[in-house]
mmCIF file of C-alpha atoms in Angstrom:
data_model
loop_
_atom_site.group_PDB
_atom_site.id
_atom_site.type_symbol
_atom_site.label_atom_id
_atom_site.label_comp_id
_atom_site.label_asym_id
_atom_site.label_seq_id
_atom_site.Cartn_x
_atom_site.Cartn_y
_atom_site.Cartn_z
ATOM 1 C CA MET A 580 -79.340 -49.959 -96.077
ATOM 2 C CA ARG A 581 -77.067 -52.948 -96.869
ATOM 3 C CA HIS A 582 -79.064 -55.787 -96.476
ATOM 4 C CA ASN A 583 -77.162 -58.599 -97.747
ATOM 5 C CA LYS A 584 -74.460 -56.780 -98.965
ATOM 6 C CA LYS A 585 -71.536 -59.596 -97.807
ATOM 7 C CA PHE A 586 -68.303 -58.058 -98.983
ATOM 8 C CA ASN A 587 -66.207 -54.844 -97.212
ATOM 9 C CA HIS A 588 -66.451 -52.101 -99.838
ATOM 10 C CA LEU A 589 -62.957 -50.738 -98.218
ATOM 11 C CA GLY A 590 -64.406 -47.206 -98.309
ATOM 12 C CA ARG A 591 -63.611 -46.649 -101.945
ATOM 13 C CA THR A 592 -65.866 -46.885 -105.407
ATOM 14 C CA ALA A 593 -66.380 -49.740 -107.279
ATOM 15 C CA SER A 594 -63.470 -48.939 -109.740
ATOM 16 C CA HIS A 595 -61.522 -47.716 -107.202
ATOM 17 C CA ARG A 596 -61.606 -50.834 -105.242
ATOM 18 C CA SER A 597 -61.388 -53.132 -108.353
ATOM 19 C CA ALA A 598 -58.288 -51.500 -109.236
ATOM 20 C CA MET A 599 -56.505 -51.496 -105.929
ATOM 21 C CA LEU A 600 -57.430 -55.382 -105.574
ATOM 22 C CA SER A 601 -55.772 -56.002 -109.318
ATOM 23 C CA ASN A 602 -53.063 -54.573 -108.347
ATOM 24 C CA MET A 603 -52.552 -56.044 -105.080
ATOM 25 C CA ALA A 604 -53.094 -59.517 -106.642
ATOM 26 C CA THR A 605 -50.133 -58.818 -109.105
ATOM 27 C CA SER A 606 -47.719 -57.527 -105.967
ATOM 28 C CA LEU A 607 -48.416 -60.271 -103.905
ATOM 29 C CA ILE A 608 -48.329 -63.120 -107.330
ATOM 30 C CA MET A 609 -45.016 -61.284 -108.175
ATOM 31 C CA HIS A 610 -43.255 -60.921 -104.706
ATOM 32 C CA LYS A 611 -45.021 -64.043 -102.739
ATOM 33 C CA ARG A 612 -45.745 -62.005 -99.609
ATOM 34 C CA ILE A 613 -46.960 -58.033 -98.931
ATOM 35 C CA VAL A 614 -48.156 -56.315 -95.799
ATOM 36 C CA THR A 615 -51.198 -54.720 -96.003
ATOM 37 C CA THR A 616 -54.078 -53.646 -93.612
ATOM 38 C CA LEU A 617 -56.090 -56.586 -92.399
ATOM 39 C CA ALA A 618 -59.213 -55.747 -93.898
ATOM 40 C CA LYS A 619 -57.622 -55.389 -97.385
ATOM 41 C CA ALA A 620 -56.175 -58.572 -97.015
ATOM 42 C CA LYS A 621 -59.227 -60.233 -96.010
ATOM 43 C CA ALA A 622 -60.775 -58.702 -99.311
ATOM 44 C CA LEU A 623 -57.410 -59.559 -101.508
ATOM 45 C CA ARG A 624 -57.701 -63.245 -100.429
ATOM 46 C CA VAL A 625 -61.216 -63.577 -101.756
ATOM 47 C CA TYR A 626 -60.081 -61.939 -104.726
ATOM 48 C CA VAL A 627 -56.882 -63.842 -105.696
ATOM 49 C CA GLU A 628 -57.762 -67.358 -104.590
ATOM 50 C CA PRO A 629 -60.235 -68.141 -107.905
ATOM 51 C CA ILE A 630 -57.545 -66.332 -109.852
ATOM 52 C CA ILE A 631 -54.726 -68.910 -108.379
ATOM 53 C CA ASN A 632 -56.958 -71.740 -108.824
ATOM 54 C CA ARG A 633 -57.857 -70.946 -112.476
ATOM 55 C CA ALA A 634 -53.972 -71.093 -113.088
ATOM 56 C CA LYS A 635 -54.044 -74.926 -112.524
ATOM 57 C CA GLU A 636 -55.469 -75.355 -116.006
ATOM 58 C CA ASP A 637 -52.856 -73.536 -118.305
ATOM 59 C CA THR A 638 -55.012 -72.998 -121.467
ATOM 60 C CA THR A 639 -55.508 -69.892 -123.686
ATOM 61 C CA HIS A 640 -59.172 -69.390 -122.050
ATOM 62 C CA SER A 641 -57.654 -69.302 -118.465
ATOM 63 C CA ARG A 642 -55.143 -66.991 -119.193
ATOM 64 C CA ARG A 643 -57.292 -64.434 -120.951
ATOM 65 C CA MET A 644 -59.914 -64.418 -117.733
ATOM 66 C CA VAL A 645 -56.457 -64.230 -115.266
ATOM 67 C CA PHE A 646 -55.431 -61.602 -117.428
ATOM 68 C CA SER A 647 -58.844 -59.251 -117.381
ATOM 69 C CA LYS A 648 -58.760 -59.449 -113.806
ATOM 70 C CA LEU A 649 -54.886 -58.486 -113.465
ATOM 71 C CA GLN A 650 -53.999 -56.941 -116.263
ATOM 72 C CA ASN A 651 -50.492 -57.737 -116.195
ATOM 73 C CA LYS A 652 -48.623 -59.902 -118.424
ATOM 74 C CA TYR A 653 -45.519 -60.617 -116.072
ATOM 75 C CA ALA A 654 -47.668 -61.289 -113.359
ATOM 76 C CA VAL A 655 -49.969 -63.823 -115.579
ATOM 77 C CA THR A 656 -46.610 -65.262 -116.619
ATOM 78 C CA GLU A 657 -45.265 -65.766 -113.204
ATOM 79 C CA LEU A 658 -48.654 -67.503 -112.188
ATOM 80 C CA PHE A 659 -49.124 -69.893 -114.890
ATOM 81 C CA GLN A 660 -45.097 -71.071 -115.239
ATOM 82 C CA ASN A 661 -44.057 -71.065 -111.613
ATOM 83 C CA ILE A 662 -47.077 -70.673 -108.675
ATOM 84 C CA SER A 663 -49.316 -73.050 -110.538
ATOM 85 C CA LYS A 664 -46.740 -75.969 -110.604
ATOM 86 C CA ALA A 665 -46.157 -75.402 -106.656
ATOM 87 C CA ILE A 666 -50.224 -75.425 -105.652
ATOM 88 C CA ALA A 667 -51.050 -78.141 -108.779
ATOM 89 C CA GLU A 668 -51.628 -80.549 -105.812
ATOM 90 C CA ARG A 669 -53.678 -78.441 -102.978
ATOM 91 C CA PRO A 670 -57.704 -78.184 -103.284
ATOM 92 C CA GLY A 671 -57.508 -74.462 -101.834
ATOM 93 C CA GLY A 672 -56.300 -71.827 -99.390
ATOM 94 C CA TYR A 673 -53.525 -71.015 -101.302
ATOM 95 C CA THR A 674 -52.881 -68.001 -99.289
ATOM 96 C CA ARG A 675 -51.926 -67.280 -95.359
ATOM 97 C CA ILE A 676 -52.420 -64.058 -92.983
ATOM 98 C CA LEU A 677 -50.758 -63.567 -90.343
ATOM 99 C CA LYS A 678 -51.083 -60.450 -88.426
ATOM 100 C CA MET A 679 -48.509 -58.244 -87.077
ATOM 101 C CA GLY A 680 -50.386 -55.958 -84.490
ATOM 102 C CA ARG A 681 -51.430 -52.103 -85.098
ATOM 103 C CA ARG A 682 -49.836 -49.270 -87.368
ATOM 104 C CA GLN A 683 -48.978 -46.145 -85.592
ATOM 105 C CA GLY A 684 -50.390 -43.603 -87.276
ATOM 106 C CA ASP A 685 -54.185 -44.599 -87.194
ATOM 107 C CA ASP A 686 -54.150 -47.960 -85.136
ATOM 108 C CA ALA A 687 -55.225 -49.947 -88.464
ATOM 109 C CA MET A 688 -54.611 -53.730 -87.752
ATOM 110 C CA MET A 689 -51.462 -54.594 -90.177
ATOM 111 C CA CYS A 690 -50.848 -58.248 -91.432
ATOM 112 C CA PHE A 691 -48.454 -59.894 -94.109
ATOM 113 C CA ILE A 692 -50.415 -62.115 -96.740
ATOM 114 C CA GLU A 693 -48.442 -64.814 -98.304
ATOM 115 C CA LEU A 694 -48.641 -67.425 -100.959
ATOM 116 C CA VAL A 695 -48.230 -70.841 -98.487
ATOM 117 C CA ASP A 696 -46.390 -72.673 -100.955
ATOM 118 C CA PHE A 697 -43.691 -69.908 -101.461
ATOM 119 C CA ASN A 698 -42.723 -68.994 -97.328
ATOM 120 C CA GLU A 699 -39.108 -70.363 -97.245
ATOM 121 C CA ASP A 700 -39.172 -69.975 -93.365
ATOM 122 C CA ARG A 701 -42.318 -72.129 -92.503
ATOM 123 C CA LYS A 702 -40.992 -74.776 -94.683
ATOM 124 C CA THR A 703 -37.355 -75.296 -93.121
ATOM 125 C CA GLU A 704 -38.915 -74.616 -89.712
ATOM 126 C CA ASN A 705 -41.718 -77.390 -90.199
ATOM 127 C CA ALA A 706 -38.879 -79.841 -91.716
ATOM 128 C CA ALA A 707 -36.719 -79.150 -88.828
ATOM 129 C CA GLY A 708 -39.153 -78.694 -86.223
ATOM 130 C CA ALA A 709 -40.569 -82.528 -87.076
ATOM 131 C CA LYS A 710 -37.280 -83.608 -86.888
ATOM 132 C CA ALA A 711 -36.208 -81.664 -83.429
ATOM 133 C CA ALA A 712 -39.914 -82.721 -82.066
ATOM 134 C CA ALA A 713 -39.022 -86.704 -82.106
ATOM 135 C CA PRO A 714 -36.347 -87.223 -79.698
ATOM 136 C CA LYS A 715 -37.681 -84.662 -77.351
ATOM 137 C CA THR A 716 -38.480 -86.616 -73.724
ATOM 138 C CA ARG A 717 -40.290 -85.330 -70.815
ATOM 139 C CA ARG A 718 -38.271 -84.279 -68.009
ATOM 140 C CA SER A 719 -39.855 -84.841 -64.413
ATOM 141 C CA ARG A 720 -37.893 -83.084 -61.383
ATOM 142 C CA ARG A 721 -39.125 -85.971 -59.282
ATOM 143 C CA LYS A 722 -36.545 -87.877 -60.193
ATOM 144 C CA LYS A 723 -33.819 -85.464 -58.909
ATOM 145 C CA THR A 724 -35.684 -85.447 -55.661
ATOM 146 C CA GLU A 725 -36.006 -89.192 -55.074
ATOM 147 C CA GLU A 726 -32.645 -89.668 -56.308
ATOM 148 C CA ALA A 727 -31.471 -87.275 -53.762
ATOM 149 C CA ALA A 728 -33.502 -88.502 -50.826
ATOM 150 C CA GLU A 729 -31.860 -92.091 -51.974
ATOM 151 C CA ALA A 730 -28.280 -90.218 -51.708
ATOM 152 C CA THR A 731 -28.946 -88.812 -48.316
ATOM 153 C CA ALA A 732 -30.821 -91.547 -46.898
ATOM 154 C CA GLU A 733 -27.816 -94.158 -48.103
ATOM 155 C CA ALA A 734 -24.975 -91.112 -46.100
#
């Protein structure tokens, strides 16, 4: 029975699952966005967010704790030098999951998982969207029909 077993085992042994999540976390930190299945992305979010949160404080202890999870010194360097500066003020929610649809072969739900502060498309879209949204006015068809009725009445 699986009473009170909260996390998804992903059909793997514990060692395989931890190695997979470590490799996926390293890829996410290095590339800022990866494509994976929805179940793996949800498991990765639970795994990687505490690691990113620990990177806010750059101490030897926190570096060693992060390295014990990632096992990649280049990913640790990237996390502490670049990512930690971008997420310094953010209280949590460092990743975003965007669904893509289903995979052709096995109908698995696919998605992007990305670091929130590193999506350049969303940054420019939000900045442009806020500026473009302000001057928009509501257009009504009533004015045209009223003006047309007035023009025909005058004629």
